[in-house]
Coordinates of C-alpha atoms (C1' of nucleotides) in Angstrom, one line a residue:
Chain T
M1 CA 131.8 63.4 78.7
L2 CA 130.4 64.2 75.2
G3 CA 131.7 67.0 73.5
A4 CA 128.3 68.9 72.4
A5 CA 126.8 70.5 75.9
V6 CA 123.3 71.2 75.5
S7 CA 122.4 72.2 79.0
V8 CA 119.2 70.7 79.1
F9 CA 117.8 67.2 79.8
L10 CA 117.4 65.5 76.8
S11 CA 116.3 61.8 75.0
T12 CA 115.4 58.8 77.0
F13 CA 117.9 56.0 78.9
E14 CA 116.9 53.0 79.8
N15 CA 119.1 51.2 82.7
K16 CA 119.0 48.9 85.6
V17 CA 117.4 48.8 88.7
D18 CA 120.4 46.8 90.5
R19 CA 118.9 44.5 93.7
K20 CA 119.7 47.2 96.3
G21 CA 117.5 49.6 94.5
R22 CA 120.4 51.3 93.0
V23 CA 120.2 53.1 89.4
S24 CA 122.6 55.1 87.0
V25 CA 121.8 58.5 86.0
P26 CA 121.8 58.8 82.6
S27 CA 125.7 60.4 82.4
S28 CA 124.4 63.3 79.9
F29 CA 122.4 64.1 83.5
R30 CA 124.7 64.3 85.6
N31 CA 126.6 67.4 83.2
V32 CA 123.0 68.7 83.0
L33 CA 122.8 68.0 86.7
S34 CA 126.4 69.3 87.4
Q35 CA 126.1 72.8 85.4
Q36 CA 123.6 73.8 87.7
R37 CA 126.0 73.4 90.2
S38 CA 123.5 70.7 91.8
T39 CA 124.2 69.3 95.0
G40 CA 121.6 66.3 94.0
I41 CA 118.5 65.7 92.3
I42 CA 114.9 66.4 93.2
L43 CA 112.6 63.9 93.1
Y44 CA 108.3 63.6 93.4
P45 CA 105.9 61.9 92.8
S46 CA 104.2 63.4 89.4
F47 CA 100.6 63.8 90.1
K48 CA 99.3 63.7 86.6
H49 CA 101.0 60.1 85.7
P50 CA 102.6 57.3 86.8
C51 CA 105.8 58.3 87.4
I52 CA 108.6 59.7 89.2
E53 CA 109.6 63.8 88.6
G54 CA 113.5 64.9 88.8
S55 CA 115.0 67.6 88.4
G56 CA 118.5 69.8 89.6
D57 CA 117.6 72.1 92.8
E58 CA 117.2 75.0 90.5
R59 CA 114.0 73.7 89.9
I60 CA 112.7 73.6 93.4
H61 CA 113.7 77.2 93.7
E62 CA 110.8 78.4 90.4
I63 CA 108.9 76.6 92.6
V64 CA 109.3 78.5 96.1
S65 CA 109.6 81.3 94.2
S66 CA 106.6 80.7 91.9
I67 CA 104.7 80.0 95.3
D68 CA 105.2 83.1 96.9
A69 CA 104.1 85.1 93.9
I70 CA 100.6 84.3 94.5
D71 CA 97.6 84.0 96.8
V72 CA 99.4 81.9 99.9
F73 CA 95.5 80.4 100.2
S74 CA 94.9 79.7 96.7
D75 CA 94.5 76.4 95.3
E76 CA 96.8 76.6 93.3
A77 CA 99.9 77.1 95.5
E78 CA 98.5 74.9 97.9
N79 CA 99.2 72.5 94.7
L80 CA 102.5 73.6 94.2
Q81 CA 103.1 73.0 98.5
T82 CA 101.8 69.6 98.0
I83 CA 104.6 68.9 95.5
L84 CA 107.4 70.6 97.6
A85 CA 106.3 67.9 100.8
D86 CA 106.2 65.0 99.0
A87 CA 109.4 66.1 97.2
K88 CA 112.7 64.0 98.8
Q89 CA 115.9 65.1 98.2
I90 CA 118.8 62.4 97.3
S91 CA 122.1 62.2 96.4
V92 CA 124.0 60.7 93.8
D93 CA 126.4 58.7 94.7
S94 CA 131.1 58.3 93.5
D95 CA 130.0 56.5 90.0
G96 CA 126.3 58.3 88.9
R97 CA 123.7 55.9 90.8
V98 CA 120.5 57.0 93.4
I99 CA 118.5 54.5 95.3
L100 CA 114.7 55.4 94.4
P101 CA 112.6 55.8 97.7
H102 CA 110.7 52.7 97.9
E103 CA 107.4 54.7 97.7
F104 CA 107.8 56.6 94.4
V105 CA 109.2 53.1 92.5
L106 CA 106.0 51.9 93.9
H107 CA 103.9 55.1 92.5
A108 CA 105.7 54.3 89.9
G109 CA 105.2 51.2 89.3
I110 CA 109.4 50.6 88.3
S111 CA 110.8 47.0 89.2
D112 CA 114.4 46.3 87.4
L113 CA 114.5 48.9 84.3
A114 CA 114.0 52.3 84.6
S115 CA 113.0 54.6 81.7
F116 CA 115.1 58.2 82.4
V117 CA 113.1 60.2 80.3
G118 CA 114.8 64.2 79.2
L119 CA 112.3 66.6 79.0
G120 CA 113.9 70.1 79.1
K121 CA 114.6 71.9 82.3
S122 CA 112.7 68.7 84.2
F123 CA 112.9 64.5 83.6
Q124 CA 110.6 61.9 85.1
I125 CA 111.1 59.0 85.5
W126 CA 109.2 55.7 84.2
S127 CA 108.7 51.9 84.5
P128 CA 109.9 50.9 80.9
K129 CA 106.3 49.7 80.5
N130 CA 104.8 52.8 81.6
F131 CA 106.2 55.1 79.5
S132 CA 105.4 53.2 76.4
I133 CA 102.0 52.9 76.5
H134 CA 101.8 56.5 77.2
R135 CA 104.1 57.5 74.9
Q136 CA 102.1 56.2 72.4
R137 CA 99.6 58.2 73.7
N138 CA 101.9 61.1 73.4
R139 CA 102.2 60.8 70.0
L140 CA 98.8 60.0 68.8
R141 CA 97.8 62.9 70.7
A142 CA 100.1 65.4 69.2
R143 CA 99.9 63.9 65.2
E144 CA 95.8 65.5 66.1
Q145 CA 96.0 68.7 67.3
G146 CA 98.8 69.9 64.7
A147 CA 99.3 72.5 66.2
T148 CA 102.1 72.0 68.0
L149 CA 104.5 71.5 65.1
R150 CA 103.1 74.8 64.0
I151 CA 105.0 76.4 67.1
I152 CA 108.2 74.6 66.7
S153 CA 108.7 76.0 62.8
S154 CA 107.6 79.0 63.7
S155 CA 109.9 79.7 66.4
T156 CA 112.5 78.5 63.8
E157 CA 111.3 81.4 60.8
G158 CA 114.2 83.5 62.4
T159 CA 117.6 81.9 61.9
Chain O
M1 CA 135.9 74.8 52.5
L2 CA 136.1 78.0 51.0
G3 CA 133.3 77.9 48.1
A4 CA 130.0 79.2 47.8
A5 CA 129.6 79.4 51.6
V6 CA 125.2 79.0 51.6
S7 CA 124.4 78.5 55.3
V8 CA 121.7 76.4 54.6
F9 CA 121.6 72.9 54.4
L10 CA 121.7 71.9 51.1
S11 CA 121.9 68.9 47.7
T12 CA 122.4 65.3 48.4
F13 CA 125.0 63.2 50.0
E14 CA 126.0 59.5 49.9
N15 CA 128.1 58.1 53.0
K16 CA 129.0 55.0 54.2
V17 CA 128.4 53.7 57.6
D18 CA 131.3 51.2 58.9
R19 CA 131.2 48.8 60.6
K20 CA 130.9 50.4 64.0
G21 CA 127.9 52.8 62.7
R22 CA 130.0 56.1 62.2
V23 CA 129.2 58.2 58.9
S24 CA 130.6 61.8 57.7
V25 CA 128.6 64.3 57.4
P26 CA 129.2 66.1 55.0
S27 CA 131.4 68.4 54.7
S28 CA 129.2 71.6 53.8
F29 CA 126.6 70.4 56.4
R30 CA 129.6 70.8 58.5
N31 CA 130.0 74.6 57.7
V32 CA 126.0 75.3 58.0
L33 CA 126.2 73.6 61.3
S34 CA 129.6 75.4 62.4
Q35 CA 128.3 78.5 61.9
Q36 CA 125.4 78.2 63.4
R37 CA 128.1 77.9 66.3
S38 CA 125.7 74.2 66.9
T39 CA 129.1 71.6 68.8
G40 CA 126.9 69.3 67.5
I41 CA 123.2 67.6 66.0
I42 CA 120.3 66.8 67.2
L43 CA 118.5 64.0 65.4
Y44 CA 115.0 62.3 66.1
P45 CA 112.8 60.1 64.1
S46 CA 110.5 61.4 61.5
F47 CA 106.8 61.3 62.5
K48 CA 106.2 60.8 58.8
H49 CA 108.8 59.0 57.1
P50 CA 111.3 56.1 58.2
C51 CA 113.6 58.1 58.1
I52 CA 115.8 60.2 60.7
E53 CA 115.6 63.9 60.3
G54 CA 118.5 65.8 61.8
S55 CA 119.5 69.8 62.3
G56 CA 121.4 71.8 64.7
D57 CA 121.4 72.2 68.0
E58 CA 119.9 75.5 68.3
R59 CA 116.2 74.2 67.4
I60 CA 116.5 72.4 71.1
H61 CA 116.3 75.9 72.4
E62 CA 113.2 77.0 70.7
I63 CA 111.4 74.2 71.9
V64 CA 112.1 74.0 75.3
S65 CA 111.4 78.4 75.2
S66 CA 108.3 77.2 73.6
I67 CA 107.3 74.9 76.7
D68 CA 108.0 77.9 78.9
A69 CA 106.2 80.1 77.6
I70 CA 103.2 77.8 78.7
D71 CA 101.2 75.7 80.6
V72 CA 103.8 73.3 82.6
F73 CA 100.4 70.7 82.2
S74 CA 98.4 71.4 79.2
D75 CA 98.9 68.8 76.7
E76 CA 100.6 71.3 74.5
A77 CA 103.3 70.9 76.8
E78 CA 103.1 67.2 76.6
N79 CA 103.5 67.1 73.4
L80 CA 106.4 69.3 73.3
Q81 CA 108.5 67.3 75.8
T82 CA 107.9 63.9 73.7
I83 CA 109.9 65.8 70.7
L84 CA 112.5 66.2 73.8
A85 CA 111.8 62.9 74.6
D86 CA 112.4 62.1 71.7
A87 CA 115.1 63.4 70.3
K88 CA 119.3 62.9 71.3
Q89 CA 122.6 65.5 70.4
I90 CA 125.0 63.5 68.2
S91 CA 128.6 64.8 68.5
V92 CA 130.6 65.8 65.9
D93 CA 133.9 63.8 65.9
S94 CA 137.2 66.0 65.5
D95 CA 137.2 64.2 61.8
G96 CA 133.7 65.0 61.4
R97 CA 131.1 61.9 61.9
V98 CA 128.7 60.9 63.7
I99 CA 127.2 58.0 65.0
L100 CA 123.9 57.1 64.8
P101 CA 122.2 55.4 67.6
H102 CA 120.8 52.0 67.1
E103 CA 117.1 53.0 67.4
F104 CA 117.2 55.7 64.3
V105 CA 119.6 53.6 61.9
L106 CA 116.3 51.0 62.0
H107 CA 113.3 53.2 62.3
A108 CA 115.4 54.2 59.0
G109 CA 116.2 50.9 57.0
I110 CA 119.0 52.5 56.9
S111 CA 122.5 49.8 56.6
D112 CA 125.5 50.5 54.8
L113 CA 125.3 53.5 53.3
A114 CA 122.8 57.0 54.2
S115 CA 121.8 59.5 52.4
F116 CA 121.9 62.7 53.9
V117 CA 119.2 65.4 52.2
G118 CA 119.4 69.4 52.7
L119 CA 115.9 70.8 53.1
G120 CA 116.8 74.1 54.0
K121 CA 116.8 74.9 57.6
S122 CA 117.6 71.4 58.4
F123 CA 118.1 68.2 57.0
Q124 CA 117.0 64.3 56.9
I125 CA 119.1 60.9 56.7
W126 CA 117.4 58.4 55.2
S127 CA 118.3 54.9 53.7
P128 CA 119.2 55.5 49.8
K129 CA 116.5 53.1 48.7
N130 CA 113.5 54.2 51.0
F131 CA 114.8 57.7 49.5
S132 CA 114.8 57.0 46.1
I133 CA 111.3 55.6 46.5
H134 CA 110.1 58.7 48.7
R135 CA 111.2 61.5 45.8
Q136 CA 109.7 59.7 43.6
R137 CA 106.5 60.1 45.0
N138 CA 107.4 63.2 45.6
R139 CA 107.7 63.9 41.4
L140 CA 105.1 62.2 40.3
R141 CA 102.7 64.2 43.0
A142 CA 104.8 67.3 42.6
R143 CA 103.5 67.0 38.9
E144 CA 99.8 65.6 39.3
Q145 CA 99.3 67.9 41.8
G146 CA 100.8 71.3 39.2
A147 CA 104.2 72.5 41.5
T148 CA 103.0 75.6 42.3
L149 CA 105.2 77.4 44.5
R150 CA 104.6 80.8 45.8
I151 CA 108.4 82.1 46.8
I152 CA 108.1 84.4 49.5
S153 CA 110.6 87.0 49.3
S154 CA 112.7 88.3 51.4
S155 CA 112.8 91.8 52.1
T156 CA 116.4 92.6 51.3
E157 CA 115.2 91.8 47.4
G158 CA 112.9 95.1 47.0
T159 CA 109.3 94.9 44.4
Chain P
dA1 C1' 121.7 41.8 115.5
dT2 C1' 120.1 43.3 111.0
dA3 C1' 118.9 46.9 107.3
dT4 C1' 120.3 50.6 105.2
dT5 C1' 123.5 53.4 103.5
dG6 C1' 127.7 55.5 101.1
dT7 C1' 132.3 54.8 99.1
dC8 C1' 135.5 51.4 96.7
dC9 C1' 136.8 48.0 94.0
dA10 C1' 136.4 45.5 88.8
dT11 C1' 135.1 45.0 84.5
dA12 C1' 132.3 44.5 79.9
dA13 C1' 130.3 47.2 76.6
dA14 C1' 130.1 51.6 74.4
dA15 C1' 131.9 55.9 73.0
dT16 C1' 135.5 59.1 72.3
dT17 C1' 140.3 60.0 70.5
dC18 C1' 143.8 59.7 67.5
dC19 C1' 146.7 58.0 63.9
dA20 C1' 147.3 56.3 58.6
dT21 C1' 145.8 56.7 54.2
dA22 C1' 143.2 56.6 49.4
dT23 C1' 141.2 60.0 46.6
dT24 C1' 139.5 65.4 46.1
dT25 C1' 140.1 69.5 44.9
dT26 C1' 142.5 74.5 46.1
dC27 C1' 146.1 77.4 45.2
dC28 C1' 150.1 78.7 43.4
dC29 C1' 153.6 79.0 40.4
dT30 C1' 155.9 79.4 36.0
Chain U
dA1 C1' 146.7 77.0 31.2
dG2 C1' 149.5 73.3 33.4
dG3 C1' 152.0 71.1 36.6
dG4 C1' 152.5 70.2 41.4
dA5 C1' 152.0 70.7 46.2
dA6 C1' 150.1 71.8 49.7
dA7 C1' 144.6 71.5 52.1
dA8 C1' 140.6 68.9 52.5
dT9 C1' 137.3 64.4 52.1
dA10 C1' 136.1 60.3 53.2
dT11 C1' 137.0 56.2 55.2
dG12 C1' 139.5 52.4 58.2
dG13 C1' 141.1 51.2 62.0
dA14 C1' 144.5 51.2 66.8
dA15 C1' 144.4 52.8 72.1
dT16 C1' 142.1 55.7 75.4
dT17 C1' 138.9 56.9 78.0
dT18 C1' 134.4 57.1 79.8
dT19 C1' 129.7 54.6 81.5
dA20 C1' 126.9 50.9 82.9
dT21 C1' 126.8 47.4 86.6
dG22 C1' 128.2 44.1 90.2
dG23 C1' 130.4 43.0 94.5
dA24 C1' 132.6 43.6 98.8
dC25 C1' 133.2 46.6 102.9
dA26 C1' 132.5 49.3 106.1
dA27 C1' 129.7 53.0 108.7
dT28 C1' 124.8 53.6 110.8
dA29 C1' 120.7 53.6 112.1
dT30 C1' 116.7 51.5 113.4

DNA sequence: ATATTGTCCATAAAATTCCATATTTTCCCT
DNA sequence: AGGGAAAATATGGAATTTTATGGACAATAT
């Protein structure tokens, strides 16, 4: 275990998917999950991208309360409810591995490698090939939209 | 180290990278980090230069809160998440050393020496050769542009 | 039965801890 | 101020632990 314990999902890890569909959850992600007292991980297909969205069950509670907070019959509420309907709770075995549900694997185009991508409070699981395309596109856009960097540097200013 | 306890990353230090990829973090940098209560350091590849960007780990929390402050599905949020996906948290061992991640070493063209360059609130890690080129270019440009520099005085400085 | 799931063991690679040493720097004493 | 003991640094290497990953086996469900 890494001495440093930042409690957010960080960095990208590429792990192998074996013949039985098992794949190791990166150990630093497992640490974040255990800090959240998550019994397992929650997975659901992304509707924006060909990837799997993942988080501890903390995140699901947030989504549930968001739904409560908005109009029950609004489109937004329905979108969020779709997430819940599609989500699955997956248990992590004693060696730190999970089995990715078959439908999700198809949705993400994953075969024998899976990229776990840390996004702070949540993470994504991609096929490495799709992820590198996505990443490249994001980098280009981030460069065009200089605003991003401004936000960061202004919040550092305090210190 | 008792010296001048300046709480910003300052000056440049060239340290050896051993066979295992370990390199000592300059002790004055370590002092800054411990003052910031950083348990480790955050590293990520620079978009602008062939070098590694570094800072204390509080920066990650700033980025995560920036993400929280905006719409989860926006481009803006994704831009910021890209930074998290590329960043790594590295722990500093009891002897004050870190292991530079292989991808970052490649990006920066580092082999057996690494230059730690203090930039105030953050720092960079360069291969000494690339850094000297970079510095030279910066100096030339500064001279051509007349090196204007506006100093913002802090509130305590009166006048 | 047959396929799927969960538990357990084995192992190689990588990371972390621990120890050793040479060189400085700091500090104290006379 | 100078000498030297003590602490701090940068660096090398060894020992130990953690990970990721593959396979065997029993338990379950279809």
